[in-house]
PDB file of C-alpha atoms and ligand atoms in Angstrom:
ATOM      1  CA  UNK A  24     -64.994 118.876 131.940  1.00 79.00           C
ATOM      2  CA  UNK A  25     -62.613 121.589 130.756  1.00 93.00           C
ATOM      3  CA  UNK A  26     -63.305 123.861 127.773  1.00 95.00           C
ATOM      4  CA  UNK A  27     -61.268 121.715 125.358  1.00 97.00           C
ATOM      5  CA  UNK A  28     -63.279 118.593 126.136  1.00 97.00           C
ATOM      6  CA  UNK A  29     -66.564 120.501 126.001  1.00 97.00           C
ATOM      7  CA  UNK A  30     -65.684 121.824 122.556  1.00 96.00           C
ATOM      8  CA  UNK A  31     -64.688 118.326 121.397  1.00 97.00           C
ATOM      9  CA  UNK A  32     -67.968 116.933 122.718  1.00 97.00           C
ATOM     10  CA  UNK A  33     -69.930 119.508 120.707  1.00 96.00           C
ATOM     11  CA  UNK A  34     -68.039 118.495 117.593  1.00 96.00           C
ATOM     12  CA  UNK A  35     -68.640 114.780 118.257  1.00 97.00           C
ATOM     13  CA  UNK A  36     -72.351 115.464 118.744  1.00 97.00           C
ATOM     14  CA  UNK A  37     -72.454 117.220 115.355  1.00 95.00           C
ATOM     15  CA  UNK A  38     -70.358 114.494 113.707  1.00 96.00           C
ATOM     16  CA  UNK A  39     -72.586 111.752 115.116  1.00 96.00           C
ATOM     17  CA  UNK A  40     -75.671 113.188 113.376  1.00 94.00           C
ATOM     18  CA  UNK A  41     -73.810 112.905 110.061  1.00 94.00           C
ATOM     19  CA  UNK A  42     -72.075 109.579 110.814  1.00 95.00           C
ATOM     20  CA  UNK A  43     -75.271 107.619 111.440  1.00 96.00           C
ATOM     21  CA  UNK A  44     -76.308 108.374 107.839  1.00 93.00           C
ATOM     22  CA  UNK A  45     -72.848 108.046 106.276  1.00 92.00           C
ATOM     23  CA  UNK A  46     -71.579 105.507 103.757  1.00 91.00           C
ATOM     24  CA  UNK A  47     -68.451 105.253 105.906  1.00 91.00           C
ATOM     25  CA  UNK A  48     -70.351 103.715 108.845  1.00 94.00           C
ATOM     26  CA  UNK A  49     -72.921 101.929 106.649  1.00 95.00           C
ATOM     27  CA  UNK A  50     -75.574 101.452 109.329  1.00 96.00           C
ATOM     28  CA  UNK A  51     -77.853  99.763 106.778  1.00 96.00           C
ATOM     29  CA  UNK A  52     -75.188  97.104 106.159  1.00 96.00           C
ATOM     30  CA  UNK A  53     -74.885  96.594 109.900  1.00 96.00           C
ATOM     31  CA  UNK A  54     -78.653  96.214 110.192  1.00 96.00           C
ATOM     32  CA  UNK A  55     -78.525  93.548 107.475  1.00 95.00           C
ATOM     33  CA  UNK A  56     -76.042  91.622 109.611  1.00 94.00           C
ATOM     34  CA  UNK A  57     -72.574  92.825 108.517  1.00 92.00           C
ATOM     35  CA  UNK A  58     -69.943  92.592 111.221  1.00 91.00           C
ATOM     36  CA  UNK A  59     -67.600  95.554 110.904  1.00 92.00           C
ATOM     37  CA  UNK A  60     -64.982  94.447 113.448  1.00 97.00           C
ATOM     38  CA  UNK A  61     -61.709  93.986 111.580  1.00 97.00           C
ATOM     39  CA  UNK A  62     -59.573  90.852 111.662  1.00 97.00           C
ATOM     40  CA  UNK A  63     -56.895  92.321 113.965  1.00 98.00           C
ATOM     41  CA  UNK A  64     -59.434  93.384 116.559  1.00 98.00           C
ATOM     42  CA  UNK A  65     -61.329  90.091 116.377  1.00 98.00           C
ATOM     43  CA  UNK A  66     -58.215  87.988 116.678  1.00 98.00           C
ATOM     44  CA  UNK A  67     -56.728  90.234 119.384  1.00 98.00           C
ATOM     45  CA  UNK A  68     -59.768  90.077 121.646  1.00 98.00           C
ATOM     46  CA  UNK A  69     -60.444  86.441 120.805  1.00 98.00           C
ATOM     47  CA  UNK A  70     -63.600  84.555 121.642  1.00 98.00           C
ATOM     48  CA  UNK A  71     -65.873  86.990 123.520  1.00 98.00           C
ATOM     49  CA  UNK A  72     -68.846  84.629 123.821  1.00 98.00           C
ATOM     50  CA  UNK A  73     -70.425  84.865 127.266  1.00 98.00           C
ATOM     51  CA  UNK A  74     -67.843  87.428 128.414  1.00 98.00           C
ATOM     52  CA  UNK A  75     -68.546  90.898 129.757  1.00 98.00           C
ATOM     53  CA  UNK A  76     -67.002  93.573 127.521  1.00 98.00           C
ATOM     54  CA  UNK A  77     -66.635  97.305 128.170  1.00 98.00           C
ATOM     55  CA  UNK A  78     -66.108  99.357 125.001  1.00 98.00           C
ATOM     56  CA  UNK A  79     -64.470 102.725 125.761  1.00 98.00           C
ATOM     57  CA  UNK A  80     -65.156 105.680 123.404  1.00 98.00           C
ATOM     58  CA  UNK A  81     -67.749 103.543 121.637  1.00 98.00           C
ATOM     59  CA  UNK A  82     -69.099 106.371 119.431  1.00 98.00           C
ATOM     60  CA  UNK A  83     -72.665 105.405 118.413  1.00 98.00           C
ATOM     61  CA  UNK A  84     -72.164 101.787 119.344  1.00 98.00           C
ATOM     62  CA  UNK A  85     -71.685 100.016 116.010  1.00 97.00           C
ATOM     63  CA  UNK A  86     -68.595  98.086 117.113  1.00 98.00           C
ATOM     64  CA  UNK A  87     -70.108  97.519 120.566  1.00 98.00           C
ATOM     65  CA  UNK A  88     -73.167  95.937 118.977  1.00 98.00           C
ATOM     66  CA  UNK A  89     -70.949  93.835 116.696  1.00 98.00           C
ATOM     67  CA  UNK A  90     -69.383  92.391 119.868  1.00 98.00           C
ATOM     68  CA  UNK A  91     -72.901  91.702 121.156  1.00 98.00           C
ATOM     69  CA  UNK A  92     -73.610  89.819 117.928  1.00 97.00           C
ATOM     70  CA  UNK A  93     -70.533  87.710 118.649  1.00 97.00           C
ATOM     71  CA  UNK A  94     -71.996  86.765 122.017  1.00 98.00           C
ATOM     72  CA  UNK A  95     -70.407  89.265 124.432  1.00 98.00           C
ATOM     73  CA  UNK A  96     -72.402  90.986 127.182  1.00 98.00           C
ATOM     74  CA  UNK A  97     -71.625  94.552 126.193  1.00 98.00           C
ATOM     75  CA  UNK A  98     -71.425  97.995 127.729  1.00 98.00           C
ATOM     76  CA  UNK A  99     -70.413 100.963 125.578  1.00 98.00           C
ATOM     77  CA  UNK A 100     -69.308 104.313 127.000  1.00 98.00           C
ATOM     78  CA  UNK A 101     -68.821 107.675 125.315  1.00 98.00           C
ATOM     79  CA  UNK A 102     -69.088 111.342 126.328  1.00 98.00           C
ATOM     80  CA  UNK A 103     -71.254 112.343 123.345  1.00 98.00           C
ATOM     81  CA  UNK A 104     -74.930 112.336 124.341  1.00 98.00           C
ATOM     82  CA  UNK A 105     -75.936 112.289 120.649  1.00 98.00           C
ATOM     83  CA  UNK A 106     -73.783 109.174 120.132  1.00 98.00           C
ATOM     84  CA  UNK A 107     -75.137 107.356 123.183  1.00 98.00           C
ATOM     85  CA  UNK A 108     -78.713 108.192 122.260  1.00 98.00           C
ATOM     86  CA  UNK A 109     -78.101 106.894 118.680  1.00 98.00           C
ATOM     87  CA  UNK A 110     -76.455 103.749 120.105  1.00 98.00           C
ATOM     88  CA  UNK A 111     -79.470 103.004 122.304  1.00 98.00           C
ATOM     89  CA  UNK A 112     -81.862 103.507 119.373  1.00 98.00           C
ATOM     90  CA  UNK A 113     -79.776 101.245 117.139  1.00 98.00           C
ATOM     91  CA  UNK A 114     -79.605  98.486 119.776  1.00 98.00           C
ATOM     92  CA  UNK A 115     -83.389  98.591 120.056  1.00 98.00           C
ATOM     93  CA  UNK A 116     -83.868  98.570 116.298  1.00 97.00           C
ATOM     94  CA  UNK A 117     -81.757  95.452 115.827  1.00 97.00           C
ATOM     95  CA  UNK A 118     -82.951  93.812 119.058  1.00 97.00           C
ATOM     96  CA  UNK A 119     -79.547  93.453 120.711  1.00 97.00           C
ATOM     97  CA  UNK A 120     -79.046  93.613 124.444  1.00 97.00           C
ATOM     98  CA  UNK A 121     -76.534  96.347 125.308  1.00 98.00           C
ATOM     99  CA  UNK A 122     -75.911  98.910 128.025  1.00 98.00           C
ATOM    100  CA  UNK A 123     -74.765 102.391 126.925  1.00 98.00           C
ATOM    101  CA  UNK A 124     -73.386 104.971 129.340  1.00 98.00           C
ATOM    102  CA  UNK A 125     -72.825 108.651 128.619  1.00 98.00           C
ATOM    103  CA  UNK A 126     -69.782 109.966 130.521  1.00 98.00           C
ATOM    104  CA  UNK A 127     -66.457 111.648 130.109  1.00 98.00           C
ATOM    105  CA  UNK A 128     -64.037 108.717 130.200  1.00 98.00           C
ATOM    106  CA  UNK A 129     -62.288 110.138 133.267  1.00 98.00           C
ATOM    107  CA  UNK A 130     -65.597 110.227 135.184  1.00 98.00           C
ATOM    108  CA  UNK A 131     -66.722 106.764 134.107  1.00 98.00           C
ATOM    109  CA  UNK A 132     -65.886 105.091 137.460  1.00 98.00           C
ATOM    110  CA  UNK A 133     -68.562 107.388 139.001  1.00 98.00           C
ATOM    111  CA  UNK A 134     -71.140 106.599 136.303  1.00 98.00           C
ATOM    112  CA  UNK A 135     -70.751 102.837 135.915  1.00 98.00           C
ATOM    113  CA  UNK A 136     -70.193 100.013 138.380  1.00 98.00           C
ATOM    114  CA  UNK A 137     -68.871  96.486 137.953  1.00 97.00           C
ATOM    115  CA  UNK A 138     -65.812  94.752 136.545  1.00 98.00           C
ATOM    116  CA  UNK A 139     -65.385  93.319 133.067  1.00 98.00           C
ATOM    117  CA  UNK A 140     -63.618  90.360 131.441  1.00 98.00           C
ATOM    118  CA  UNK A 141     -62.575  92.570 128.531  1.00 98.00           C
ATOM    119  CA  UNK A 142     -61.977  96.304 128.117  1.00 98.00           C
ATOM    120  CA  UNK A 143     -61.770  97.238 124.446  1.00 98.00           C
ATOM    121  CA  UNK A 144     -61.109 100.446 122.501  1.00 98.00           C
ATOM    122  CA  UNK A 145     -60.066 101.127 118.922  1.00 98.00           C
ATOM    123  CA  UNK A 146     -59.272 103.330 115.938  1.00 97.00           C
ATOM    124  CA  UNK A 147     -59.186 107.064 116.575  1.00 97.00           C
ATOM    125  CA  UNK A 148     -59.439 107.247 120.354  1.00 98.00           C
ATOM    126  CA  UNK A 149     -56.155 108.387 121.959  1.00 98.00           C
ATOM    127  CA  UNK A 150     -55.688 111.846 120.342  1.00 97.00           C
ATOM    128  CA  UNK A 151     -58.881 112.999 122.119  1.00 98.00           C
ATOM    129  CA  UNK A 152     -57.466 112.234 125.555  1.00 98.00           C
ATOM    130  CA  UNK A 153     -55.392 114.765 127.511  1.00 98.00           C
ATOM    131  CA  UNK A 154     -54.083 112.337 130.148  1.00 98.00           C
ATOM    132  CA  UNK A 155     -53.072 108.748 129.394  1.00 98.00           C
ATOM    133  CA  UNK A 156     -52.111 107.894 132.981  1.00 98.00           C
ATOM    134  CA  UNK A 157     -55.660 108.658 134.128  1.00 98.00           C
ATOM    135  CA  UNK A 158     -57.011 106.750 131.087  1.00 98.00           C
ATOM    136  CA  UNK A 159     -55.000 103.659 132.031  1.00 98.00           C
ATOM    137  CA  UNK A 160     -56.239 103.868 135.636  1.00 98.00           C
ATOM    138  CA  UNK A 161     -59.830 103.812 134.310  1.00 98.00           C
ATOM    139  CA  UNK A 162     -59.023 100.656 132.318  1.00 98.00           C
ATOM    140  CA  UNK A 163     -57.447  98.976 135.364  1.00 98.00           C
ATOM    141  CA  UNK A 164     -60.413 100.028 137.515  1.00 98.00           C
ATOM    142  CA  UNK A 165     -62.904  98.230 135.249  1.00 98.00           C
ATOM    143  CA  UNK A 166     -60.925  95.056 134.542  1.00 98.00           C
ATOM    144  CA  UNK A 167     -61.413  91.898 136.575  1.00 98.00           C
ATOM    145  CA  UNK A 168     -58.169  90.361 137.826  1.00 98.00           C
ATOM    146  CA  UNK A 169     -56.919  88.342 134.848  1.00 98.00           C
ATOM    147  CA  UNK A 170     -59.091  90.433 132.484  1.00 98.00           C
ATOM    148  CA  UNK A 171     -57.915  91.514 129.025  1.00 98.00           C
ATOM    149  CA  UNK A 172     -57.365  95.022 127.712  1.00 98.00           C
ATOM    150  CA  UNK A 173     -57.096  95.344 123.933  1.00 98.00           C
ATOM    151  CA  UNK A 174     -56.496  98.427 121.807  1.00 98.00           C
ATOM    152  CA  UNK A 175     -55.928  98.876 118.057  1.00 98.00           C
ATOM    153  CA  UNK A 176     -55.078 102.456 117.130  1.00 98.00           C
ATOM    154  CA  UNK A 177     -53.297 104.721 114.660  1.00 98.00           C
ATOM    155  CA  UNK A 178     -49.552 104.528 115.327  1.00 98.00           C
ATOM    156  CA  UNK A 179     -48.141 107.627 117.093  1.00 98.00           C
ATOM    157  CA  UNK A 180     -45.355 107.759 114.468  1.00 98.00           C
ATOM    158  CA  UNK A 181     -47.903 108.132 111.677  1.00 97.00           C
ATOM    159  CA  UNK A 182     -49.639 111.019 113.459  1.00 96.00           C
ATOM    160  CA  UNK A 183     -46.573 113.273 113.012  1.00 97.00           C
ATOM    161  CA  UNK A 184     -47.052 113.561 109.231  1.00 97.00           C
ATOM    162  CA  UNK A 185     -49.097 116.218 107.448  1.00 96.00           C
ATOM    163  CA  UNK A 186     -52.489 114.689 106.705  1.00 92.00           C
ATOM    164  CA  UNK A 187     -53.331 117.440 104.172  1.00 91.00           C
ATOM    165  CA  UNK A 188     -50.280 117.189 101.938  1.00 94.00           C
ATOM    166  CA  UNK A 189     -51.573 115.671  98.687  1.00 93.00           C
ATOM    167  CA  UNK A 190     -48.548 113.659  97.548  1.00 94.00           C
ATOM    168  CA  UNK A 191     -45.831 113.140 100.153  1.00 96.00           C
ATOM    169  CA  UNK A 192     -45.061 112.423 103.795  1.00 97.00           C
ATOM    170  CA  UNK A 193     -43.892 115.601 105.511  1.00 97.00           C
ATOM    171  CA  UNK A 194     -43.359 115.956 109.246  1.00 97.00           C
ATOM    172  CA  UNK A 195     -45.824 118.546 110.559  1.00 96.00           C
ATOM    173  CA  UNK A 196     -46.862 117.594 114.100  1.00 95.00           C
ATOM    174  CA  UNK A 197     -44.847 116.834 117.249  1.00 96.00           C
ATOM    175  CA  UNK A 198     -44.304 113.240 118.358  1.00 97.00           C
ATOM    176  CA  UNK A 199     -44.020 113.973 122.070  1.00 98.00           C
ATOM    177  CA  UNK A 200     -46.818 114.886 124.437  1.00 97.00           C
ATOM    178  CA  UNK A 201     -47.488 118.388 125.629  1.00 96.00           C
ATOM    179  CA  UNK A 202     -50.306 119.292 128.043  1.00 96.00           C
ATOM    180  CA  UNK A 203     -51.580 121.995 125.658  1.00 96.00           C
ATOM    181  CA  UNK A 204     -53.576 120.414 122.836  1.00 97.00           C
ATOM    182  CA  UNK A 205     -53.158 121.168 119.155  1.00 95.00           C
ATOM    183  CA  UNK A 206     -56.119 123.139 117.790  1.00 95.00           C
ATOM    184  CA  UNK A 207     -57.426 122.230 114.330  1.00 92.00           C
ATOM    185  CA  UNK A 208     -60.378 123.558 112.355  1.00 90.00           C
ATOM    186  CA  UNK A 209     -62.722 120.767 111.334  1.00 86.00           C
ATOM    187  CA  UNK A 210     -64.473 121.155 107.988  1.00 87.00           C
ATOM    188  CA  UNK A 211     -66.780 118.217 107.419  1.00 87.00           C
ATOM    189  CA  UNK A 212     -65.808 114.957 109.091  1.00 87.00           C
ATOM    190  CA  UNK A 213     -63.478 112.040 108.387  1.00 84.00           C
ATOM    191  CA  UNK A 214     -66.597 110.066 107.430  1.00 83.00           C
ATOM    192  CA  UNK A 215     -68.047 112.725 105.157  1.00 81.00           C
ATOM    193  CA  UNK A 216     -65.685 115.468 103.956  1.00 81.00           C
ATOM    194  CA  UNK A 217     -68.548 117.457 102.400  1.00 83.00           C
ATOM    195  CA  UNK A 218     -70.711 117.590 105.548  1.00 83.00           C
ATOM    196  CA  UNK A 219     -71.648 121.100 106.649  1.00 86.00           C
ATOM    197  CA  UNK A 220     -69.831 120.966 109.991  1.00 87.00           C
ATOM    198  CA  UNK A 221     -67.302 123.480 111.229  1.00 88.00           C
ATOM    199  CA  UNK A 222     -65.761 123.499 114.663  1.00 87.00           C
ATOM    200  CA  UNK A 223     -62.586 123.384 116.702  1.00 92.00           C
ATOM    201  CA  UNK A 224     -60.878 120.069 117.309  1.00 95.00           C
ATOM    202  CA  UNK A 225     -58.495 119.820 120.286  1.00 97.00           C
ATOM    203  CA  UNK A 226     -56.095 116.895 120.146  1.00 97.00           C
ATOM    204  CA  UNK A 227     -53.160 115.633 122.181  1.00 98.00           C
ATOM    205  CA  UNK A 228     -50.181 113.638 120.982  1.00 97.00           C
ATOM    206  CA  UNK A 229     -48.956 110.615 122.921  1.00 98.00           C
ATOM    207  CA  UNK A 230     -45.834 108.657 122.122  1.00 98.00           C
ATOM    208  CA  UNK A 231     -45.890 104.862 122.006  1.00 98.00           C
ATOM    209  CA  UNK A 232     -43.786 104.912 125.185  1.00 98.00           C
ATOM    210  CA  UNK A 233     -46.478 107.026 126.898  1.00 98.00           C
ATOM    211  CA  UNK A 234     -49.148 104.441 126.044  1.00 98.00           C
ATOM    212  CA  UNK A 235     -47.083 101.532 127.345  1.00 98.00           C
ATOM    213  CA  UNK A 236     -45.819 103.274 130.477  1.00 98.00           C
ATOM    214  CA  UNK A 237     -49.311 104.502 131.415  1.00 98.00           C
ATOM    215  CA  UNK A 238     -50.637 100.920 131.290  1.00 98.00           C
ATOM    216  CA  UNK A 239     -47.661  99.577 133.264  1.00 98.00           C
ATOM    217  CA  UNK A 240     -48.055 102.324 135.891  1.00 98.00           C
ATOM    218  CA  UNK A 241     -51.734 101.358 136.262  1.00 98.00           C
ATOM    219  CA  UNK A 242     -50.636  97.803 137.123  1.00 98.00           C
ATOM    220  CA  UNK A 243     -51.299  96.066 133.806  1.00 98.00           C
ATOM    221  CA  UNK A 244     -49.008  93.427 132.341  1.00 98.00           C
ATOM    222  CA  UNK A 245     -48.298  94.020 128.637  1.00 98.00           C
ATOM    223  CA  UNK A 246     -48.569  90.741 126.731  1.00 98.00           C
ATOM    224  CA  UNK A 247     -48.173  91.833 123.126  1.00 98.00           C
ATOM    225  CA  UNK A 248     -47.448  94.944 121.072  1.00 98.00           C
ATOM    226  CA  UNK A 249     -47.746  94.731 117.275  1.00 98.00           C
ATOM    227  CA  UNK A 250     -47.015  97.370 114.645  1.00 98.00           C
ATOM    228  CA  UNK A 251     -48.490  97.381 111.154  1.00 98.00           C
ATOM    229  CA  UNK A 252     -47.661  99.094 107.860  1.00 98.00           C
ATOM    230  CA  UNK A 253     -51.362  99.769 107.227  1.00 98.00           C
ATOM    231  CA  UNK A 254     -54.194 101.476 109.052  1.00 97.00           C
ATOM    232  CA  UNK A 255     -57.953 101.115 109.449  1.00 96.00           C
ATOM    233  CA  UNK A 256     -58.693 104.528 107.929  1.00 94.00           C
ATOM    234  CA  UNK A 257     -57.210 106.753 105.265  1.00 94.00           C
ATOM    235  CA  UNK A 258     -54.678 108.918 107.122  1.00 95.00           C
ATOM    236  CA  UNK A 259     -53.162 110.562 104.026  1.00 96.00           C
ATOM    237  CA  UNK A 260     -54.790 111.516 100.697  1.00 95.00           C
ATOM    238  CA  UNK A 261     -52.441 109.288  98.655  1.00 97.00           C
ATOM    239  CA  UNK A 262     -53.083 106.064 100.593  1.00 97.00           C
ATOM    240  CA  UNK A 263     -54.536 103.074  98.762  1.00 97.00           C
ATOM    241  CA  UNK A 264     -57.094 100.619 100.105  1.00 97.00           C
ATOM    242  CA  UNK A 265     -56.285  96.919  99.733  1.00 97.00           C
ATOM    243  CA  UNK A 266     -58.806  94.159  99.122  1.00 96.00           C
ATOM    244  CA  UNK A 267     -59.095  93.450 102.862  1.00 95.00           C
ATOM    245  CA  UNK A 268     -60.057  97.106 103.488  1.00 94.00           C
ATOM    246  CA  UNK A 269     -56.740  98.258 105.062  1.00 98.00           C
ATOM    247  CA  UNK A 270     -55.240 101.585 104.000  1.00 97.00           C
ATOM    248  CA  UNK A 271     -51.604 101.403 102.837  1.00 98.00           C
ATOM    249  CA  UNK A 272     -48.902 103.724 101.517  1.00 98.00           C
ATOM    250  CA  UNK A 273     -48.168 103.261  97.812  1.00 97.00           C
ATOM    251  CA  UNK A 274     -45.117 101.067  97.112  1.00 95.00           C
ATOM    252  CA  UNK A 275     -42.862 104.056  96.299  1.00 95.00           C
ATOM    253  CA  UNK A 276     -42.823 104.945 100.036  1.00 96.00           C
ATOM    254  CA  UNK A 277     -40.603 103.330 102.663  1.00 94.00           C
ATOM    255  CA  UNK A 278     -42.869 101.231 104.853  1.00 94.00           C
ATOM    256  CA  UNK A 279     -43.440 102.930 108.216  1.00 97.00           C
ATOM    257  CA  UNK A 280     -45.686 101.972 111.150  1.00 98.00           C
ATOM    258  CA  UNK A 281     -49.238 103.231 110.631  1.00 98.00           C
ATOM    259  CA  UNK A 282     -51.165 101.264 113.259  1.00 98.00           C
ATOM    260  CA  UNK A 283     -50.442  99.360 116.458  1.00 98.00           C
ATOM    261  CA  UNK A 284     -52.301  96.894 118.624  1.00 98.00           C
ATOM    262  CA  UNK A 285     -51.632  96.026 122.226  1.00 98.00           C
ATOM    263  CA  UNK A 286     -52.840  93.336 124.605  1.00 98.00           C
ATOM    264  CA  UNK A 287     -52.487  93.671 128.357  1.00 98.00           C
ATOM    265  CA  UNK A 288     -53.795  91.713 131.339  1.00 98.00           C
ATOM    266  CA  UNK A 289     -54.653  92.821 134.834  1.00 97.00           C
TER     267      UNK A 289
HETATM  268  C1  SAM B 539     -63.182 108.001 116.395  1.00 60.90           C
HETATM  269  S1  SAM B 539     -64.403 107.728 117.626  1.00 60.90           S
HETATM  270  C2  SAM B 539     -64.125 106.081 118.080  1.00 60.90           C
HETATM  271  C3  SAM B 539     -64.399 105.369 116.908  1.00 60.90           C
HETATM  272  C4  SAM B 539     -64.883 104.008 116.949  1.00 60.90           C
HETATM  273  N1  SAM B 539     -63.761 103.144 116.797  1.00 60.90           N
HETATM  274  C5  SAM B 539     -65.788 103.970 115.757  1.00 60.90           C
HETATM  275  O1  SAM B 539     -65.274 103.995 114.625  1.00 60.90           O
HETATM  276  O2  SAM B 539     -66.985 103.989 115.908  1.00 60.90           O
HETATM  277  C6  SAM B 539     -63.834 108.542 119.060  1.00 60.90           C
HETATM  278  C7  SAM B 539     -64.920 108.631 120.132  1.00 60.90           C
HETATM  279  O3  SAM B 539     -64.287 109.146 121.303  1.00 60.90           O
HETATM  280  C8  SAM B 539     -65.262 109.871 122.013  1.00 60.90           C
HETATM  281  N2  SAM B 539     -64.574 110.716 122.996  1.00 60.90           N
HETATM  282  C9  SAM B 539     -63.687 111.710 122.758  1.00 60.90           C
HETATM  283  N3  SAM B 539     -63.249 112.243 123.917  1.00 60.90           N
HETATM  284  C10 SAM B 539     -63.870 111.550 124.908  1.00 60.90           C
HETATM  285  C11 SAM B 539     -63.840 111.633 126.334  1.00 60.90           C
HETATM  286  N4  SAM B 539     -63.100 112.554 126.971  1.00 60.90           N
HETATM  287  N5  SAM B 539     -64.596 110.771 127.050  1.00 60.90           N
HETATM  288  C12 SAM B 539     -65.378 109.850 126.407  1.00 60.90           C
HETATM  289  N6  SAM B 539     -65.455 109.730 125.065  1.00 60.90           N
HETATM  290  C13 SAM B 539     -64.710 110.568 124.329  1.00 60.90           C
HETATM  291  C14 SAM B 539     -66.023 110.625 120.930  1.00 60.90           C
HETATM  292  O4  SAM B 539     -67.295 111.061 121.345  1.00 60.90           O
HETATM  293  C15 SAM B 539     -66.075 109.569 119.821  1.00 60.90           C
HETATM  294  O5  SAM B 539     -67.289 108.887 119.839  1.00 60.90           O
END
C-alpha cells in the first residue's frame, strides 16, 4: 500500500472507533432490528435471499449485516482492521452469519476466494480509490457470470462544490481525475463533527464517464444508470433532510445531480 492509502487507513481506523458509538450509525437501533439499507439500494439489488453477496468497502459491517438479515450469504471487505474487527464483534453480538475480510481492495483477489451472485458497494466509497480501472477488475473478478454489480454513490458533479461554504454552491474542486490526490485536513468525522480526530485525508476525483468506462473495460454490461437530486448524506451545510431521510438542496437552488446508482451484469 502506498503512503496515501496507509494514511487513509489510519484515519478510517480512528473514525471507526468513533462511528461505532455515533448517533449517525445508530448501532443500538440496528441491534434492535432496524434495517438501515435505503430504498434505492434495496430496490436496485433486489431480492438477495439465498444469494451470495460481497460488500466492498463495508466499513464496520452494518450494511453487510443488514443484507444478512434480508437472507443473503454475506462477505464484507474493508482495509481498516479496526472496522473489520468491529464488524466481526457486531455479527457475533447479533448472531448473524457473516464473513469479514481485511484487505486493501486492490489486493482482495489474493485474500478472498470464490465468486458471488452480487457485488455491492455504496455511499462514500469512490473518492478513496486511486484507480477505478483496477477497482472494476476486482468487481469483475468476484462476480459469477450473470452476477449483478450495484453501486449507489455521491454524484461526481456534486463533489466539485465547496462543502464548507455555509450558504451557496461554489465550484471548488476539479471534476476530472488526476493521479495525485487532493489532501484535506480532517477535523472530527462526517458522523461526529466534534470528535477529537485530526488527520490527513487523501481523495481522488472520478468523473461519471470514468466510472462507466472502467466497468465496461472490465467486461461488465451496464444495465441502468440513474441520477438523483438528493443524496444519502448531508454534502453541504444548507441541505435539508426530507421525511424519507434523503438530503436535498433547498428549493431556491436549481436541482442538480447529487447521487447516482448503477446496475451492471457480468
Ligand atoms: C464511507 S465508508 C463506506 C460507507 C458505508 N457505506 C457505510 O456507511 O458504512 C468507506 C470505507 O472505505 C474503506 N476504504 C477506503 N479505502 C479503501 C481501500 N483502498 N481498500 C479497502 N477499503 C477502503 C474505509 O475503510 C471505509 O470503511
